[in-house]
Coordinates of C-alpha atoms in Angstrom, one line a residue:
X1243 CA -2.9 22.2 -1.6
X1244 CA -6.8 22.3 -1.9
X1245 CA -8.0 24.5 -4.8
X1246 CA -11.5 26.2 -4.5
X1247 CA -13.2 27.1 -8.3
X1248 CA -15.6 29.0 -7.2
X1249 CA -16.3 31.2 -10.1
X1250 CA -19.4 29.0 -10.6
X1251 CA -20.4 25.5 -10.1
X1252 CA -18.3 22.8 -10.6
X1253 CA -19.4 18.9 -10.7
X1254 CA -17.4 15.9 -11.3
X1255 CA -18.6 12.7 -13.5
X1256 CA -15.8 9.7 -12.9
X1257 CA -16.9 6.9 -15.2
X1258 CA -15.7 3.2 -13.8
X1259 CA -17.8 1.0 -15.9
X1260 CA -15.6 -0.9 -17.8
X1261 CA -14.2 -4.0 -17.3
X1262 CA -11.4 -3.9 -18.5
X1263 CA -10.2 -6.8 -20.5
X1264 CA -6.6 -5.9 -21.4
X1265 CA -5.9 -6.3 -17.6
X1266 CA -6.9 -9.9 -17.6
X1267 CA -8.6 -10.0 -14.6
X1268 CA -11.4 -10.9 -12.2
X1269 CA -10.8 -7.5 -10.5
X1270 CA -12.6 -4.3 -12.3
X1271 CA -9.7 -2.0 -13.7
X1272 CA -10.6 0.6 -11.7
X1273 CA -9.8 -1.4 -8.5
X1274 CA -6.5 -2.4 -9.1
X1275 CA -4.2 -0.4 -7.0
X1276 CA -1.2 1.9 -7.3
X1277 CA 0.6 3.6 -4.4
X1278 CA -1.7 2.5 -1.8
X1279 CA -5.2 3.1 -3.2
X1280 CA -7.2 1.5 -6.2
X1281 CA -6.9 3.6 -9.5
X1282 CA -10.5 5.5 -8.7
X1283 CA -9.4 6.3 -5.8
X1284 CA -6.7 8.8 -7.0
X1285 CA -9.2 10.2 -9.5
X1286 CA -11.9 11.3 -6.7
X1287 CA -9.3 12.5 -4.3
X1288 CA -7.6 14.5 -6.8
X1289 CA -11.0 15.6 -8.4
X1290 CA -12.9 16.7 -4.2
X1291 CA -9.3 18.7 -4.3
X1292 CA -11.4 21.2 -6.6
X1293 CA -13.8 21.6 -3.8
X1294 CA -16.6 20.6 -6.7
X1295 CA -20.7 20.8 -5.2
X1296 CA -21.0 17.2 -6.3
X1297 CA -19.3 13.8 -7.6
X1298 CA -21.0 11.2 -9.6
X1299 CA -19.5 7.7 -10.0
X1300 CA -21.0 5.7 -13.2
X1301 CA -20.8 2.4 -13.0
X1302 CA -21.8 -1.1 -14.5
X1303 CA -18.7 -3.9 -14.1
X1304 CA -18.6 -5.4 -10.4
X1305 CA -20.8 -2.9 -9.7
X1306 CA -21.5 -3.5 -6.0
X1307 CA -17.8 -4.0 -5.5
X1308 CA -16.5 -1.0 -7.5
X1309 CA -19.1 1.5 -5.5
X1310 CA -18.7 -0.3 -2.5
X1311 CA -14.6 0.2 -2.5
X1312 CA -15.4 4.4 -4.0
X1313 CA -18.3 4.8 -0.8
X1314 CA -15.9 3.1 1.8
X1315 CA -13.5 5.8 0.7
X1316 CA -15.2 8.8 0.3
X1317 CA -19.4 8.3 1.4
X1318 CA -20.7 11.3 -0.4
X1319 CA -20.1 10.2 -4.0
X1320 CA -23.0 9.5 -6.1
X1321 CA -23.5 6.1 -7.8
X1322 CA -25.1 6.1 -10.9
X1323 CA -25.7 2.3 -12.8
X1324 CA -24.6 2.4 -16.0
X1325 CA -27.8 0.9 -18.4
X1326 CA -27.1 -1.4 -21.9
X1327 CA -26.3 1.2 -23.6
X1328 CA -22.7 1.1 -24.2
X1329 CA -19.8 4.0 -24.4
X1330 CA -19.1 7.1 -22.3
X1331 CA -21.8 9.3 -24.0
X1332 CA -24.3 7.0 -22.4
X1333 CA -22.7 6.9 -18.9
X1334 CA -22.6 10.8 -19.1
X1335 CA -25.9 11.3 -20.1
X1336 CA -26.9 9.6 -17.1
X1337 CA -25.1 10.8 -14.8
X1338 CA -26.4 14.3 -16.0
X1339 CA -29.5 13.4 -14.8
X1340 CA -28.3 12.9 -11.3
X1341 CA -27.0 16.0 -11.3
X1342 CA -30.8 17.2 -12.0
X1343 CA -30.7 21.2 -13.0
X1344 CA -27.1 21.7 -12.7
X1345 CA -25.9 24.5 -15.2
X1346 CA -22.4 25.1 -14.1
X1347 CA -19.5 23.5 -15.2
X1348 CA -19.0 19.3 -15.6
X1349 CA -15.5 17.8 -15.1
X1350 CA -15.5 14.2 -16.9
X1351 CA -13.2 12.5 -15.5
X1352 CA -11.6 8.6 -16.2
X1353 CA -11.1 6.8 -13.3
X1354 CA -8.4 4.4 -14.9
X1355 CA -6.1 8.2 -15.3
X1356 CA -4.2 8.1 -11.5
X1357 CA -1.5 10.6 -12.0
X1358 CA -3.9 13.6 -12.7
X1359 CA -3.0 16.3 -10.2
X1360 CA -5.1 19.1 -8.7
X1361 CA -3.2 21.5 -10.0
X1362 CA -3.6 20.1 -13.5
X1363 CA -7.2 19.8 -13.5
X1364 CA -7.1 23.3 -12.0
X1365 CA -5.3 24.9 -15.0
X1366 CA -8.2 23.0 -17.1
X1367 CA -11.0 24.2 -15.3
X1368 CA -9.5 27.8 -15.7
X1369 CA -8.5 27.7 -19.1
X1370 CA -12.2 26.5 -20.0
X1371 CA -13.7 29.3 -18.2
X1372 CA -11.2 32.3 -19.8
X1373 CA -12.0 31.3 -22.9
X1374 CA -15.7 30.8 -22.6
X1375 CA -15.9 27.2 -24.1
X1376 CA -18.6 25.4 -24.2
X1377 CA -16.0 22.2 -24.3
X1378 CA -12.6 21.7 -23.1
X1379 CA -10.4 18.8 -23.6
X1380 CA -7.4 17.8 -21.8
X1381 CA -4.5 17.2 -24.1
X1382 CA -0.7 15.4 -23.9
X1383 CA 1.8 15.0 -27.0
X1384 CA 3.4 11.0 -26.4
X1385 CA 6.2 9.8 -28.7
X1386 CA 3.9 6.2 -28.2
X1387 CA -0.2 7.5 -28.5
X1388 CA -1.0 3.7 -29.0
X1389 CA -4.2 3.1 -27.9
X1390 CA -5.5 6.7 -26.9
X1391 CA -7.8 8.4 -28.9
X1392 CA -6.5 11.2 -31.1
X1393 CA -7.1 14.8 -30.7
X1394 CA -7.7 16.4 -34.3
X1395 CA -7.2 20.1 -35.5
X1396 CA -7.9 22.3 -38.1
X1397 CA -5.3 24.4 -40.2
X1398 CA -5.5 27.5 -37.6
X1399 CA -4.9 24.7 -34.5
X1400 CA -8.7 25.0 -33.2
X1401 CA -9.5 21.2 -32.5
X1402 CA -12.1 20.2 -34.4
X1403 CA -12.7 16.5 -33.6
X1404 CA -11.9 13.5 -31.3
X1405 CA -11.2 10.5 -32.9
X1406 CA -10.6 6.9 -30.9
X1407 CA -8.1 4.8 -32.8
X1408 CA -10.1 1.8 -33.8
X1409 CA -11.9 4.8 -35.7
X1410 CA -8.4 6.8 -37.2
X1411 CA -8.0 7.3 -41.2
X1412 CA -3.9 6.1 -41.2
X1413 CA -2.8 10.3 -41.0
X1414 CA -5.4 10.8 -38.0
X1415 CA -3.2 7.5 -36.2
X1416 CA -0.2 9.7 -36.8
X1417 CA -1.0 12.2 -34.4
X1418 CA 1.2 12.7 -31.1
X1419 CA -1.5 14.5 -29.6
X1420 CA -3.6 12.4 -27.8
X1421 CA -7.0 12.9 -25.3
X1422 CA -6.2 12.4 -22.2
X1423 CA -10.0 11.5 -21.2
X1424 CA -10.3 14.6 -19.0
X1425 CA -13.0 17.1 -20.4
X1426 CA -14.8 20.4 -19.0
X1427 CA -18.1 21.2 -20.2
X1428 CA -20.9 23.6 -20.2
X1429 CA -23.5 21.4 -18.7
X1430 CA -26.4 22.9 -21.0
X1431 CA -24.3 22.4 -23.8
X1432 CA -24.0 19.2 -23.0
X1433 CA -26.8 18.2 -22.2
X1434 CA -28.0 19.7 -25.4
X1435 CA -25.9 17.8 -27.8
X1436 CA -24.9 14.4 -26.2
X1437 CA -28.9 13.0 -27.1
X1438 CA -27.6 13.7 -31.0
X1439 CA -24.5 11.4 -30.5
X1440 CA -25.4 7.9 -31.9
X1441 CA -23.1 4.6 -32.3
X1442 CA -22.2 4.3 -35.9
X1443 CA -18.5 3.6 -35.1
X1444 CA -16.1 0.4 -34.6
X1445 CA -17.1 0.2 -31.3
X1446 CA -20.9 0.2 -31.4
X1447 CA -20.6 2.6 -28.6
X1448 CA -22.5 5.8 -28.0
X1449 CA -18.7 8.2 -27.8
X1450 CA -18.8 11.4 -25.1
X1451 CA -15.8 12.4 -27.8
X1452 CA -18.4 12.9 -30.7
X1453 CA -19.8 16.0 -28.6
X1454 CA -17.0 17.8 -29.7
X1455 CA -17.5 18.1 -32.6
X1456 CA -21.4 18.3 -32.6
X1457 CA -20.0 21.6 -30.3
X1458 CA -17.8 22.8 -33.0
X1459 CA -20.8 22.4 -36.0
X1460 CA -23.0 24.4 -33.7
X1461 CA -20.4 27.0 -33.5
X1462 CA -19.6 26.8 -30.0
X1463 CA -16.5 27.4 -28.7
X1464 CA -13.9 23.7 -27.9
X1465 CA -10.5 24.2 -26.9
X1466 CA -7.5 22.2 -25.5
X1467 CA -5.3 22.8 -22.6
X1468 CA -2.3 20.8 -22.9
X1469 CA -0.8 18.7 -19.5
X1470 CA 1.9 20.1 -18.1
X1471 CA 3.3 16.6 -17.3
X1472 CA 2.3 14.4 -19.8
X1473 CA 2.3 11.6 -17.1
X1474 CA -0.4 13.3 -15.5
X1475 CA -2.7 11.9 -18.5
X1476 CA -1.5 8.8 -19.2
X1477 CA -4.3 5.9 -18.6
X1478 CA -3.8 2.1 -17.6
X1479 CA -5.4 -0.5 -20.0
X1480 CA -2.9 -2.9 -19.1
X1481 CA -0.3 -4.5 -16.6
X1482 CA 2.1 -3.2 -18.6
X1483 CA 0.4 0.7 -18.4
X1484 CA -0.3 -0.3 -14.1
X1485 CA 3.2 -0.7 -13.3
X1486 CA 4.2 2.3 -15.1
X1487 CA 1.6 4.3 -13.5
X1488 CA 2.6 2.8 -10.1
X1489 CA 6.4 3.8 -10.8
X1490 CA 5.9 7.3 -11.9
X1491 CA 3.1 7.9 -8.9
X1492 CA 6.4 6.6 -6.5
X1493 CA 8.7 8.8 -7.9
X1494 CA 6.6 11.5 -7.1
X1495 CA 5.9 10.4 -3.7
X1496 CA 9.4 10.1 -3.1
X1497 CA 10.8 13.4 -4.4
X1498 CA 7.8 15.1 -2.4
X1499 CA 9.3 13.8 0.7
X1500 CA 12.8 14.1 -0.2
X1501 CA 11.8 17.9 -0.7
X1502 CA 10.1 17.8 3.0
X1503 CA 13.4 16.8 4.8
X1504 CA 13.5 13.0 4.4
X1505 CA 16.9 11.2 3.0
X1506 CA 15.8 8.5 1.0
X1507 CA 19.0 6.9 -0.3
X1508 CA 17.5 5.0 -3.1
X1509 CA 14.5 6.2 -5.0
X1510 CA 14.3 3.5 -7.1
X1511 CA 14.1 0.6 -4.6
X1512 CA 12.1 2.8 -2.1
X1513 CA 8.1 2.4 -2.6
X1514 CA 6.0 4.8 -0.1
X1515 CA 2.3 4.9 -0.5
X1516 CA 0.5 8.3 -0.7
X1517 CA -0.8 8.0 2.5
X1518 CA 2.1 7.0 4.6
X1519 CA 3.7 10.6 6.5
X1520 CA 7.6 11.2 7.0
X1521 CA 9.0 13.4 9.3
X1522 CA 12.3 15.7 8.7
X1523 CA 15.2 13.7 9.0
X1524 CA 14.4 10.7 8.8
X1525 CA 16.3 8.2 6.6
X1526 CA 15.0 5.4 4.2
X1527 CA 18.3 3.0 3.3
X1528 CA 17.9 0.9 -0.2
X1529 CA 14.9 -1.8 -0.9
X1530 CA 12.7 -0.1 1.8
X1531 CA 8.6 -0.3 1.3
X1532 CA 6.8 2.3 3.5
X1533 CA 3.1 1.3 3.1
X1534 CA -0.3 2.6 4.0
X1535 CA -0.9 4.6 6.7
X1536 CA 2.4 4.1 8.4
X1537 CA 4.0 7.4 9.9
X1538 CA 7.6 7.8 11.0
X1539 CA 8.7 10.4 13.8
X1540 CA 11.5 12.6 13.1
X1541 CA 14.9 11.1 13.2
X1542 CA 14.4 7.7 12.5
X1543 CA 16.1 5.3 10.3
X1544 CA 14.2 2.8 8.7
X1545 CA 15.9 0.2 6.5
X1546 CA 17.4 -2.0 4.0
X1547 CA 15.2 -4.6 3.0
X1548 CA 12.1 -3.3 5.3
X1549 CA 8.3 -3.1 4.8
X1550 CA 6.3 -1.1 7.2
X1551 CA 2.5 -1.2 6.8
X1552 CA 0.0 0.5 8.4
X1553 CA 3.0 1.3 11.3
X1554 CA 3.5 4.1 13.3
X1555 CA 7.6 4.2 14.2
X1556 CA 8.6 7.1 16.8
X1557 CA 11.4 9.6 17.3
X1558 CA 15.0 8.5 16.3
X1559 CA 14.3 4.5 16.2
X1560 CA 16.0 2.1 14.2
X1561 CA 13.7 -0.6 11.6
X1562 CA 16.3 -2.8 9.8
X1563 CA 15.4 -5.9 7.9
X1564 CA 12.0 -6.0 9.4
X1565 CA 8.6 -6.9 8.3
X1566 CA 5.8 -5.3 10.3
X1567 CA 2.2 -5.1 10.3
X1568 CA 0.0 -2.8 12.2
X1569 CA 2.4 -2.5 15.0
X1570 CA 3.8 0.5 16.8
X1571 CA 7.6 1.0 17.4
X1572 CA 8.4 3.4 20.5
X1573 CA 11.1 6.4 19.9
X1574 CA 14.3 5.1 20.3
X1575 CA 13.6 1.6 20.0
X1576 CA 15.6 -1.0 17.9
X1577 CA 13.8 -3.5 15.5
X1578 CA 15.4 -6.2 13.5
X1579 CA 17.7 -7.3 11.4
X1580 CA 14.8 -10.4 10.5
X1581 CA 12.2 -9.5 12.8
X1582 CA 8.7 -10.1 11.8
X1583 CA 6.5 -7.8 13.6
X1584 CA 2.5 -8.9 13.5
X1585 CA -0.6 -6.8 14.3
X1586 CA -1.1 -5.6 17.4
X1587 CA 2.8 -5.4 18.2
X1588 CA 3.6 -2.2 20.3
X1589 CA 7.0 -2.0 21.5
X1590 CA 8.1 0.9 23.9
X1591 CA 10.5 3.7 23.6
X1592 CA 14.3 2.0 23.9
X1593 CA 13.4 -0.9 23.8
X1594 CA 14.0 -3.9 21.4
X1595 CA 12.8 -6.4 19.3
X1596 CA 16.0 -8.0 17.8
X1597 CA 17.0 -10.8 15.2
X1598 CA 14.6 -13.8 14.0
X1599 CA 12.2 -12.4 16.4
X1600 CA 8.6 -12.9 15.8
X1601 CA 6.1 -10.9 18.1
X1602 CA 1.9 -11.4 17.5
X1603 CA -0.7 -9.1 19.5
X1604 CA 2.0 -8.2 22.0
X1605 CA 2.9 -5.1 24.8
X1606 CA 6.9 -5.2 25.4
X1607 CA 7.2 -2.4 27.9
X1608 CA 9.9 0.4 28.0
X1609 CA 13.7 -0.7 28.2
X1610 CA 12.2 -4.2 27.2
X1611 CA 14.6 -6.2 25.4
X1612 CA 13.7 -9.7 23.4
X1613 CA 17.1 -9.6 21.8
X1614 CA 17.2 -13.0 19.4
X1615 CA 15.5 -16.0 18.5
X1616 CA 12.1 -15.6 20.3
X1617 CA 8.2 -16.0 19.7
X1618 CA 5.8 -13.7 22.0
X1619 CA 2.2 -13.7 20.8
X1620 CA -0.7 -12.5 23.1
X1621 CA 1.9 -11.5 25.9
X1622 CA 2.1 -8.1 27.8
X1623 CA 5.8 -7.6 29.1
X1624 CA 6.7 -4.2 31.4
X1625 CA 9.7 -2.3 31.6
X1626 CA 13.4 -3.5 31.9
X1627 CA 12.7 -6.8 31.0
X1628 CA 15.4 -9.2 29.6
X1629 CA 14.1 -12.5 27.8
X1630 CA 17.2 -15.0 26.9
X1631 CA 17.8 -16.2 23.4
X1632 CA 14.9 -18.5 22.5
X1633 CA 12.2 -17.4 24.5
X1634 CA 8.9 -18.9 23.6
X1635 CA 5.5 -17.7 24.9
X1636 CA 3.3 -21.0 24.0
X1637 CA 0.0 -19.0 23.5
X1638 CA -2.1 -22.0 22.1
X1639 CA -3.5 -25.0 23.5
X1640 CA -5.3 -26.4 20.3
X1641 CA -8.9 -24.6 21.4
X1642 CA -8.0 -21.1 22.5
X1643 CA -5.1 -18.3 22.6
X1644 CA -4.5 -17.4 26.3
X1645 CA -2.0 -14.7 27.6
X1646 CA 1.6 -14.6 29.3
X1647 CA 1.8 -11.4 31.1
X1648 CA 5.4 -10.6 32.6
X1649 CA 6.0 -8.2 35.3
X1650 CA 8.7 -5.2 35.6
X1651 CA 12.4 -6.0 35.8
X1652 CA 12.0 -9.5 34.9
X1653 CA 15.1 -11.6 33.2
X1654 CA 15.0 -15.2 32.2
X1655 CA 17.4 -17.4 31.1
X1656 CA 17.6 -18.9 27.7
X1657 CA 15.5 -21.3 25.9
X1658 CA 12.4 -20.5 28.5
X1659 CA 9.0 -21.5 27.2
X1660 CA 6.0 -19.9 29.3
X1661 CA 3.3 -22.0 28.6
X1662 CA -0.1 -19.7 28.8
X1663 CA -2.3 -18.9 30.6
X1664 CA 0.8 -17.6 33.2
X1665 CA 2.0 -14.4 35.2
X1666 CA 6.0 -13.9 35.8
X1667 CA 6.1 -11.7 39.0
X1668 CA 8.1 -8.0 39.0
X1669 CA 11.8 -8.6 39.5
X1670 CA 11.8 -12.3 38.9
X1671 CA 14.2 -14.7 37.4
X1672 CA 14.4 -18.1 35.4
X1673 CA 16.8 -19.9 34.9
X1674 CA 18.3 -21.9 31.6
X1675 CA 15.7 -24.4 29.7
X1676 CA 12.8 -24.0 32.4
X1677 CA 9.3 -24.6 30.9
X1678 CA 7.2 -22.5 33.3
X1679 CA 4.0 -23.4 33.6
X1680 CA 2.8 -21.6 37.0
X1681 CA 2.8 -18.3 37.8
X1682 CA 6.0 -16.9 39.3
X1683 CA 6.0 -14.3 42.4
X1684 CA 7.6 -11.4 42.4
X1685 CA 11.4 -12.1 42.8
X1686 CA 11.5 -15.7 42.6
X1687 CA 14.0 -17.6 40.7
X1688 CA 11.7 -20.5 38.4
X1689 CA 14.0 -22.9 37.7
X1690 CA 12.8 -26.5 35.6
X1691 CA 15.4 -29.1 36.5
X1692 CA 15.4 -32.7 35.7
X1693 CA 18.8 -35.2 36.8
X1694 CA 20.5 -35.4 33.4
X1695 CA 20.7 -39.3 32.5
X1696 CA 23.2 -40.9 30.5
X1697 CA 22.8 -44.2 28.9
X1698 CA 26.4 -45.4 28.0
X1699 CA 26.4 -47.3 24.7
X1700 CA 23.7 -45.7 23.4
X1701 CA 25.0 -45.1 20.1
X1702 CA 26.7 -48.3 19.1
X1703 CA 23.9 -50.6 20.2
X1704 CA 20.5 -48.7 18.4
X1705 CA 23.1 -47.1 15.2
X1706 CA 25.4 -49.8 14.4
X1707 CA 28.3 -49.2 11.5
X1708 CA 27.2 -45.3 11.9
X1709 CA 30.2 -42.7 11.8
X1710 CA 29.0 -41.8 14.8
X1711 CA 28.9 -45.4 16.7
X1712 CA 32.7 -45.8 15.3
X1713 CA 33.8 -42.9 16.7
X1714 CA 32.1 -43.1 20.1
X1715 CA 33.4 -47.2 20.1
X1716 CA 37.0 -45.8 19.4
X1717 CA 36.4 -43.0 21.7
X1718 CA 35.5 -45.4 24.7
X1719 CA 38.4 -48.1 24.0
X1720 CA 40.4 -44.9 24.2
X1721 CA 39.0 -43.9 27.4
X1722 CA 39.2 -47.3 29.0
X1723 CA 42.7 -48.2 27.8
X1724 CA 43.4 -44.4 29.5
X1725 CA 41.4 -45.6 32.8
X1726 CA 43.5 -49.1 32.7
X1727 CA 46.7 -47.1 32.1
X1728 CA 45.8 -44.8 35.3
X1729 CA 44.7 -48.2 37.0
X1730 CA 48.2 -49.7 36.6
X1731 CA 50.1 -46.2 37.8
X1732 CA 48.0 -46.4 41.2

């Protein structure tokens, strides 16, 4: 649901500048990726959900690669470097000045905080504005507030200060209530206070959090709204904190579908990205990844032991035991177990792709059926075909990839290799073992045959004292003592 504030303006500041050194990692935080999309990218897409007039991005770390990933994703953000001034007070004081003469509200938002919801950040907006603040702070209670900063109130519950924990006295540490990094604030109050911040703390750093209570001595008004879902504020500093984030953000995903008409036997081995869609009645069986952009029509059944990505899977098919890439499965169609679908795949409605199958940049037409054992790569197939068990399409002559293209109608017998560039005719046949290297017309039968040669005594002469050499020697006295015995009868 899209949420429209439009009481009075509203801009976003997301602040990606750290590194991030808990992570332990050549990627910035803020690119790591839950669900689909790197950790900034749920903070904008949750934050444009409030319709604000503009979004800054501050940041400093991998700086062309973090705005670079943030502008792929959503162009209209503005990037704003972050200078050598260190701590958030800095990187909102210039990212006010991007924002020029804006006097409505600012949203501060972390972009290391993924699980934030509209409807959260909605409630915070709201509650900022009915109580005429000039600062509010999103708040969570955690039995564990290690590592968060501490939000600090008076006797009458009016908070009074932020405190970051490298900074606590041991009683502020003992605090539950933590700040979820999430603030609302007057923008001329803000603007107003945050050059009277300085950096006399553990850090060094110049701390957005010591506005508050610069707000509170000038009398204005700060208040806290308290998450909902205390998920919804928890932050990733570390691996640890990522794959948290990462299970929580699934649940979430998979209860919303689950609500939308999709049985999803297993939530905890199921993973679905936030952008992948599910129909109504469709069925997810155990250890089943649903990735990207991949859709799946009504009816279908996808799984165990599957991952889809970036697939789009049609009306009442069957996925089981299948990894596939960009490929498209027609409705009705039957995939797997232990097929290994590559980009470019598209398989037509009832047809079938079947076990230790492995199809590359591929067309297999309606009907089409490559039932076992098979590699087709760069091959376009029509409708009704039949390949045998062990079909090979030999796509590669050590300088460039050329294509097999198979007519309508068209069975072949096992173990066929079509060696590429070659056309198999509509309605034509091959037989067992042939390696077909010219085209075939349209209803022909291609047959490869070669006189089968024997060489008797193979085995004892070139694998002497062998199991196999003393059974064939017994084997052949037996034989010839047989062929003497029928000799004498005559």
């Amino acid at each position: 649901m899209t949420h429209n504030i439009n009481d009075r303006g509203l801009a976003v500041i997301v602040l990606a500048a750290g590194q991030g050194t808990r992570m332990k990692s050549s990627l910035p935080k803020v690119l790591h990726r839950i669900g689909g999309r790197p950790l900034v990218g749920h903070v904008i897409d949750t934050a444009l959900a409030l319709a604000p007039e503009r979004v800054v991005l501050v940041v400093r770390h991998e700086r062309d690669l973090v705005a670079g990933t943030v502008i792929e994703q959503t162009p209209g953000v503005v990037i704003v470097d972050q200078d050598d001034v260190p701590g958030t007070g800095r990187a909102v004081e210039l990212a006010l000045d991007a924002l020029d003469d804006f006097t409505g509200d600012v949203l501060v938002l972390s972009g290391d905080v993924p699980l934030l919801d509209s409807d959260t950040l909605t409630g915070l907006v709201g509650a900022h504005r009915d109580g005429s603040a000039a600062a509010t702070v999103l708040s969570a209670v955690l039995e564990d507030a290690t590592g968060y900063g501490r939000v600090i109130r008076d006797a009458e519950g009016a908070v009074t200060r932020i405190v970051e924990q490298k900074d606590a006295t041991p009683d502020e540490a003992a605090v539950h209530e933590i700040n979820a990094g999430v603030y609302v604030f007057e923008a001329q109050a803000l603007r107003a206070h945050l050059s009277l911040v300085g950096t006399a703390n553990a850090q060094g750093e110049k701390y957005l959090t010591d506005v508050v209570a610069l707000l509170r001595d000038s009398r204005l008004v700060v208040a806290a709204a308290s998450a909902p879902d205390a998920a919804a504020a928890l932050g990733v500093n570390d691996r640890v904190q990522l794959a948290e984030a990462a299970r929580l953000l699934n649940a979430r995903t998979v209860r919303r579908w689950q609500l939308e008409g999709a049985t999803i036997l297993d939530p905890a081995t199921t993973w679905i990205d936030v952008d992948a869609k599910l129909a109504s009645d469709v069925t997810v069986l155990p250890n089943t990844h649903i990735l990207g952009a991949t859709v799946v029509d009504a009816g279908a059944t996808i799984g165990p032991d599957t991952s889809l990505v970036h697939c789009e899977v049609g009306e009442n098919a069957t996925v089981t035991r299948t990894d596939a890439t960009l490929a498209v499965i027609g409705a009705g169609a039957t995939v797997g177990p232990f097929a290994y679908l590559r980009p470019g795949t598209h398989l037509g409605a009832r047809g079938k792709i079947g076990t230790f199958v492995e199809t590359k940049n591929s067309t297999i037409g309606e009907r089409s059926k490559v039932p076992h054992l098979s590699y087709i790569g760069d091959t376009t197939i029509g409708t009704g075909v039949n390949l045998g068990a062990g079909a090979i399409t030999a796509n590669y002559d050590d300088i460039a990839k050329h294509r097999t293209e198979i007519g309508d109608e068209v069975h072949t017998g096992s173990h066929n290799v079509f060696v590429a560039p070659v056309r198999i005719g509509d309605g034509a046949k091959t037989g067992a073992g042939a390696v077909v290297r010219k085209d075939v017309p349209a209803g022909a039968l291609a047959l490869s045959i070669a006189p089968q040669r024997n060489i008797e005594g193979w085995v004892e002469s070139n694998r002497p004292g062998t199991g196999a050499a003393d059974v064939a020697a017994r084997a052949r006295s037996a034989q010839k003592a047989d062929d003497g015995s029928q000799e004498e009868d005559r």
